[in-house]
mmCIF file with all atom_site columns, C-alpha atoms in Angstrom:
data_model
loop_
_atom_site.group_PDB
_atom_site.id
_atom_site.type_symbol
_atom_site.label_atom_id
_atom_site.label_alt_id
_atom_site.label_comp_id
_atom_site.label_asym_id
_atom_site.label_entity_id
_atom_site.label_seq_id
_atom_site.pdbx_PDB_ins_code
_atom_site.Cartn_x
_atom_site.Cartn_y
_atom_site.Cartn_z
_atom_site.occupancy
_atom_site.B_iso_or_equiv
_atom_site.pdbx_formal_charge
_atom_site.auth_seq_id
_atom_site.auth_comp_id
_atom_site.auth_asym_id
_atom_site.auth_atom_id
_atom_site.pdbx_PDB_model_num
ATOM 1   C CA . GLN U 1 1   ? -30.969 34.606 80.992 1.00 87.00 ? 1   GLN U CA 1
ATOM 2   C CA . VAL U 1 2   ? -33.742 35.072 78.666 1.00 93.00 ? 2   VAL U CA 1
ATOM 3   C CA . GLN U 1 3   ? -35.226 31.796 77.426 1.00 95.00 ? 3   GLN U CA 1
ATOM 4   C CA . LEU U 1 4   ? -38.016 31.224 75.112 1.00 97.00 ? 4   LEU U CA 1
ATOM 5   C CA . VAL U 1 5   ? -39.563 27.608 75.095 1.00 96.00 ? 5   VAL U CA 1
ATOM 6   C CA . GLU U 1 6   ? -41.987 26.689 72.333 1.00 97.00 ? 6   GLU U CA 1
ATOM 7   C CA . SER U 1 7   ? -44.505 23.969 72.457 1.00 97.00 ? 7   SER U CA 1
ATOM 8   C CA . GLY U 1 8   ? -47.516 22.633 70.727 1.00 97.00 ? 8   GLY U CA 1
ATOM 9   C CA . GLY U 1 9   ? -45.993 21.565 67.404 1.00 96.00 ? 9   GLY U CA 1
ATOM 10  C CA . GLY U 1 10  ? -46.599 18.226 65.316 1.00 97.00 ? 10  GLY U CA 1
ATOM 11  C CA . LEU U 1 11  ? -48.086 16.582 62.642 1.00 98.00 ? 11  LEU U CA 1
ATOM 12  C CA . VAL U 1 12  ? -51.597 17.381 61.348 1.00 98.00 ? 12  VAL U CA 1
ATOM 13  C CA . GLN U 1 13  ? -53.755 16.951 58.237 1.00 98.00 ? 13  GLN U CA 1
ATOM 14  C CA . PRO U 1 14  ? -54.682 19.488 56.014 1.00 98.00 ? 14  PRO U CA 1
ATOM 15  C CA . GLY U 1 15  ? -57.577 21.523 57.056 1.00 98.00 ? 15  GLY U CA 1
ATOM 16  C CA . GLY U 1 16  ? -56.562 20.751 60.824 1.00 98.00 ? 16  GLY U CA 1
ATOM 17  C CA . SER U 1 17  ? -55.546 22.955 63.428 1.00 98.00 ? 17  SER U CA 1
ATOM 18  C CA . LEU U 1 18  ? -52.760 23.419 66.004 1.00 98.00 ? 18  LEU U CA 1
ATOM 19  C CA . VAL U 1 19  ? -51.865 25.771 68.918 1.00 98.00 ? 19  VAL U CA 1
ATOM 20  C CA . LEU U 1 20  ? -48.323 26.843 69.492 1.00 98.00 ? 20  LEU U CA 1
ATOM 21  C CA . SER U 1 21  ? -47.159 28.462 72.561 1.00 98.00 ? 21  SER U CA 1
ATOM 22  C CA . CYS U 1 22  ? -44.116 30.323 73.383 1.00 98.00 ? 22  CYS U CA 1
ATOM 23  C CA . ALA U 1 23  ? -43.344 30.732 77.272 1.00 97.00 ? 23  ALA U CA 1
ATOM 24  C CA . VAL U 1 24  ? -40.626 33.559 78.111 1.00 96.00 ? 24  VAL U CA 1
ATOM 25  C CA . SER U 1 25  ? -38.470 33.189 81.102 1.00 95.00 ? 25  SER U CA 1
ATOM 26  C CA . GLY U 1 26  ? -35.725 35.070 82.704 1.00 91.00 ? 26  GLY U CA 1
ATOM 27  C CA . THR U 1 27  ? -37.403 38.368 82.865 1.00 86.00 ? 27  THR U CA 1
ATOM 28  C CA . THR U 1 28  ? -40.396 40.048 84.721 1.00 80.00 ? 28  THR U CA 1
ATOM 29  C CA . ASN U 1 29  ? -41.284 42.733 82.366 1.00 84.00 ? 29  ASN U CA 1
ATOM 30  C CA . ASN U 1 30  ? -43.726 42.606 79.467 1.00 89.00 ? 30  ASN U CA 1
ATOM 31  C CA . MET U 1 31  ? -42.487 42.036 76.032 1.00 94.00 ? 31  MET U CA 1
ATOM 32  C CA . TYR U 1 32  ? -42.924 44.943 73.542 1.00 95.00 ? 32  TYR U CA 1
ATOM 33  C CA . LYS U 1 33  ? -42.865 42.535 70.454 1.00 96.00 ? 33  LYS U CA 1
ATOM 34  C CA . MET U 1 34  ? -43.821 38.847 70.493 1.00 97.00 ? 34  MET U CA 1
ATOM 35  C CA . ALA U 1 35  ? -43.827 37.206 67.213 1.00 98.00 ? 35  ALA U CA 1
ATOM 36  C CA . TRP U 1 36  ? -43.815 33.933 65.303 1.00 98.00 ? 36  TRP U CA 1
ATOM 37  C CA . TYR U 1 37  ? -41.578 33.301 62.144 1.00 98.00 ? 37  TYR U CA 1
ATOM 38  C CA . ARG U 1 38  ? -41.187 30.204 60.389 1.00 98.00 ? 38  ARG U CA 1
ATOM 39  C CA . GLN U 1 39  ? -38.873 28.763 57.792 1.00 98.00 ? 39  GLN U CA 1
ATOM 40  C CA . ALA U 1 40  ? -39.276 25.695 55.452 1.00 97.00 ? 40  ALA U CA 1
ATOM 41  C CA . PRO U 1 41  ? -36.316 24.013 54.017 1.00 92.00 ? 41  PRO U CA 1
ATOM 42  C CA . GLY U 1 42  ? -34.598 25.772 51.296 1.00 94.00 ? 42  GLY U CA 1
ATOM 43  C CA . LYS U 1 43  ? -36.620 29.017 51.826 1.00 96.00 ? 43  LYS U CA 1
ATOM 44  C CA . GLN U 1 44  ? -35.952 32.212 53.805 1.00 96.00 ? 44  GLN U CA 1
ATOM 45  C CA . ARG U 1 45  ? -37.353 32.703 57.356 1.00 97.00 ? 45  ARG U CA 1
ATOM 46  C CA . GLU U 1 46  ? -40.648 34.637 57.121 1.00 97.00 ? 46  GLU U CA 1
ATOM 47  C CA . LEU U 1 47  ? -42.845 36.513 59.673 1.00 98.00 ? 47  LEU U CA 1
ATOM 48  C CA . VAL U 1 48  ? -46.013 34.653 60.410 1.00 98.00 ? 48  VAL U CA 1
ATOM 49  C CA . ALA U 1 49  ? -47.558 36.987 63.056 1.00 98.00 ? 49  ALA U CA 1
ATOM 50  C CA . ALA U 1 50  ? -46.542 39.684 65.664 1.00 98.00 ? 50  ALA U CA 1
ATOM 51  C CA . THR U 1 51  ? -48.137 41.386 68.508 1.00 96.00 ? 51  THR U CA 1
ATOM 52  C CA . PHE U 1 52  ? -46.739 44.714 69.844 1.00 96.00 ? 52  PHE U CA 1
ATOM 53  C CA . SER U 1 53  ? -47.657 46.018 73.340 1.00 93.00 ? 53  SER U CA 1
ATOM 54  C CA . ASP U 1 54  ? -46.520 49.031 75.201 1.00 89.00 ? 54  ASP U CA 1
ATOM 55  C CA . ASP U 1 55  ? -48.950 50.957 77.442 1.00 85.00 ? 55  ASP U CA 1
ATOM 56  C CA . THR U 1 56  ? -47.096 54.098 77.424 1.00 86.00 ? 56  THR U CA 1
ATOM 57  C CA . ILE U 1 57  ? -47.209 54.948 73.624 1.00 86.00 ? 57  ILE U CA 1
ATOM 58  C CA . LEU U 1 58  ? -49.877 52.355 72.392 1.00 85.00 ? 58  LEU U CA 1
ATOM 59  C CA . SER U 1 59  ? -53.580 52.557 73.286 1.00 88.00 ? 59  SER U CA 1
ATOM 60  C CA . GLU U 1 60  ? -54.195 49.068 72.213 1.00 90.00 ? 60  GLU U CA 1
ATOM 61  C CA . ASP U 1 61  ? -51.898 46.111 71.062 1.00 91.00 ? 61  ASP U CA 1
ATOM 62  C CA . ILE U 1 62  ? -50.900 46.056 67.389 1.00 95.00 ? 62  ILE U CA 1
ATOM 63  C CA . ILE U 1 63  ? -50.930 42.728 65.424 1.00 97.00 ? 63  ILE U CA 1
ATOM 64  C CA . ASN U 1 64  ? -49.525 42.063 62.017 1.00 97.00 ? 64  ASN U CA 1
ATOM 65  C CA . TYR U 1 65  ? -50.001 38.940 60.055 1.00 98.00 ? 65  TYR U CA 1
ATOM 66  C CA . GLY U 1 66  ? -47.953 37.628 56.951 1.00 97.00 ? 66  GLY U CA 1
ATOM 67  C CA . SER U 1 67  ? -50.312 37.561 53.948 1.00 96.00 ? 67  SER U CA 1
ATOM 68  C CA . SER U 1 68  ? -50.358 33.900 53.609 1.00 95.00 ? 68  SER U CA 1
ATOM 69  C CA . VAL U 1 69  ? -51.677 33.074 57.178 1.00 97.00 ? 69  VAL U CA 1
ATOM 70  C CA . LYS U 1 70  ? -54.019 36.255 57.332 1.00 95.00 ? 70  LYS U CA 1
ATOM 71  C CA . GLY U 1 71  ? -57.714 34.894 58.174 1.00 96.00 ? 71  GLY U CA 1
ATOM 72  C CA . ARG U 1 72  ? -56.367 31.608 59.313 1.00 98.00 ? 72  ARG U CA 1
ATOM 73  C CA . PHE U 1 73  ? -54.062 32.191 62.154 1.00 98.00 ? 73  PHE U CA 1
ATOM 74  C CA . THR U 1 74  ? -54.553 34.250 65.331 1.00 98.00 ? 74  THR U CA 1
ATOM 75  C CA . ILE U 1 75  ? -51.683 35.539 67.621 1.00 98.00 ? 75  ILE U CA 1
ATOM 76  C CA . SER U 1 76  ? -52.484 36.274 71.157 1.00 96.00 ? 76  SER U CA 1
ATOM 77  C CA . ARG U 1 77  ? -50.606 36.954 74.448 1.00 95.00 ? 77  ARG U CA 1
ATOM 78  C CA . ASP U 1 78  ? -50.934 36.485 78.013 1.00 93.00 ? 78  ASP U CA 1
ATOM 79  C CA . ASN U 1 79  ? -48.516 39.019 79.617 1.00 88.00 ? 79  ASN U CA 1
ATOM 80  C CA . ALA U 1 80  ? -49.321 37.623 83.127 1.00 89.00 ? 80  ALA U CA 1
ATOM 81  C CA . LYS U 1 81  ? -47.825 34.265 81.957 1.00 92.00 ? 81  LYS U CA 1
ATOM 82  C CA . ASN U 1 82  ? -45.392 36.072 79.539 1.00 93.00 ? 82  ASN U CA 1
ATOM 83  C CA . THR U 1 83  ? -46.608 33.608 76.896 1.00 96.00 ? 83  THR U CA 1
ATOM 84  C CA . VAL U 1 84  ? -47.509 34.032 73.341 1.00 97.00 ? 84  VAL U CA 1
ATOM 85  C CA . TYR U 1 85  ? -49.762 31.747 71.334 1.00 98.00 ? 85  TYR U CA 1
ATOM 86  C CA . LEU U 1 86  ? -50.454 31.032 67.611 1.00 98.00 ? 86  LEU U CA 1
ATOM 87  C CA . GLN U 1 87  ? -53.885 29.528 66.945 1.00 98.00 ? 87  GLN U CA 1
ATOM 88  C CA . MET U 1 88  ? -53.399 27.888 63.420 1.00 98.00 ? 88  MET U CA 1
ATOM 89  C CA . ASN U 1 89  ? -56.653 26.895 61.640 1.00 98.00 ? 89  ASN U CA 1
ATOM 90  C CA . ASN U 1 90  ? -57.094 25.496 58.199 1.00 98.00 ? 90  ASN U CA 1
ATOM 91  C CA . LEU U 1 91  ? -53.701 24.224 57.930 1.00 98.00 ? 91  LEU U CA 1
ATOM 92  C CA . ARG U 1 92  ? -52.178 23.823 54.511 1.00 97.00 ? 92  ARG U CA 1
ATOM 93  C CA . PRO U 1 93  ? -49.125 21.696 53.401 1.00 97.00 ? 93  PRO U CA 1
ATOM 94  C CA . GLU U 1 94  ? -47.444 24.895 52.526 1.00 96.00 ? 94  GLU U CA 1
ATOM 95  C CA . ASP U 1 95  ? -47.675 25.834 56.139 1.00 98.00 ? 95  ASP U CA 1
ATOM 96  C CA . THR U 1 96  ? -44.970 23.115 56.976 1.00 98.00 ? 96  THR U CA 1
ATOM 97  C CA . ALA U 1 97  ? -41.896 24.581 58.352 1.00 98.00 ? 97  ALA U CA 1
ATOM 98  C CA . VAL U 1 98  ? -40.018 25.034 61.772 1.00 98.00 ? 98  VAL U CA 1
ATOM 99  C CA . TYR U 1 99  ? -41.747 27.718 63.670 1.00 98.00 ? 99  TYR U CA 1
ATOM 100 C CA . TYR U 1 100 ? -39.725 30.202 65.712 1.00 98.00 ? 100 TYR U CA 1
ATOM 101 C CA . CYS U 1 101 ? -40.838 32.420 68.593 1.00 98.00 ? 101 CYS U CA 1
ATOM 102 C CA . ASN U 1 102 ? -39.073 35.840 68.630 1.00 98.00 ? 102 ASN U CA 1
ATOM 103 C CA . VAL U 1 103 ? -39.546 38.558 71.370 1.00 97.00 ? 103 VAL U CA 1
ATOM 104 C CA . LEU U 1 104 ? -38.075 42.116 71.804 1.00 96.00 ? 104 LEU U CA 1
ATOM 105 C CA . LYS U 1 105 ? -38.275 43.379 75.155 1.00 94.00 ? 105 LYS U CA 1
ATOM 106 C CA . GLN U 1 106 ? -38.489 46.897 74.690 1.00 91.00 ? 106 GLN U CA 1
ATOM 107 C CA . ILE U 1 107 ? -39.083 49.179 71.442 1.00 90.00 ? 107 ILE U CA 1
ATOM 108 C CA . LEU U 1 108 ? -35.753 50.540 71.428 1.00 91.00 ? 108 LEU U CA 1
ATOM 109 C CA . ASP U 1 109 ? -33.833 47.320 72.198 1.00 92.00 ? 109 ASP U CA 1
ATOM 110 C CA . SER U 1 110 ? -31.371 46.199 69.572 1.00 93.00 ? 110 SER U CA 1
ATOM 111 C CA . ILE U 1 111 ? -31.194 42.490 70.626 1.00 94.00 ? 111 ILE U CA 1
ATOM 112 C CA . ASP U 1 112 ? -33.940 40.305 70.527 1.00 96.00 ? 112 ASP U CA 1
ATOM 113 C CA . TYR U 1 113 ? -34.544 36.621 71.388 1.00 97.00 ? 113 TYR U CA 1
ATOM 114 C CA . TRP U 1 114 ? -35.354 33.380 69.550 1.00 97.00 ? 114 TRP U CA 1
ATOM 115 C CA . GLY U 1 115 ? -36.700 30.198 70.598 1.00 98.00 ? 115 GLY U CA 1
ATOM 116 C CA . GLN U 1 116 ? -35.246 26.880 69.142 1.00 97.00 ? 116 GLN U CA 1
ATOM 117 C CA . GLY U 1 117 ? -37.872 26.196 66.819 1.00 98.00 ? 117 GLY U CA 1
ATOM 118 C CA . ILE U 1 118 ? -40.482 23.797 66.748 1.00 98.00 ? 118 ILE U CA 1
ATOM 119 C CA . GLN U 1 119 ? -41.634 21.689 63.701 1.00 98.00 ? 119 GLN U CA 1
ATOM 120 C CA . VAL U 1 120 ? -45.214 21.907 62.255 1.00 98.00 ? 120 VAL U CA 1
ATOM 121 C CA . THR U 1 121 ? -45.941 19.246 59.535 1.00 98.00 ? 121 THR U CA 1
ATOM 122 C CA . VAL U 1 122 ? -49.132 19.525 57.513 1.00 98.00 ? 122 VAL U CA 1
ATOM 123 C CA . SER U 1 123 ? -49.586 16.389 55.518 1.00 97.00 ? 123 SER U CA 1
ATOM 124 C CA . SER U 1 124 ? -52.042 13.444 54.631 1.00 93.00 ? 124 SER U CA 1
#
């Protein structure tokens, strides 16, 4: 079974940085979509960042950021390790949320996979 394990969350002061990692196991193929979402209490889940990779149709990876994190966060992937990262800089209290890793194995797949979520708290 495909499993996603997130790590790297925790408590950080405003202006600080964290790096989240999501390791995907149970598959040997590269993921088409690897993404991070987040959900704060009482709010809907929102896209943080996503990366799309398919050597057969894309000449280069596509990266998409949510407007609230653009310029502060960087998503990257290591396909050899089947791991996606989220470098989070200049963190703000409103970044406080549970962050979820999400992957789609192939572009036409109807089923995606989610991690259990990891807490990020930005507070003084």
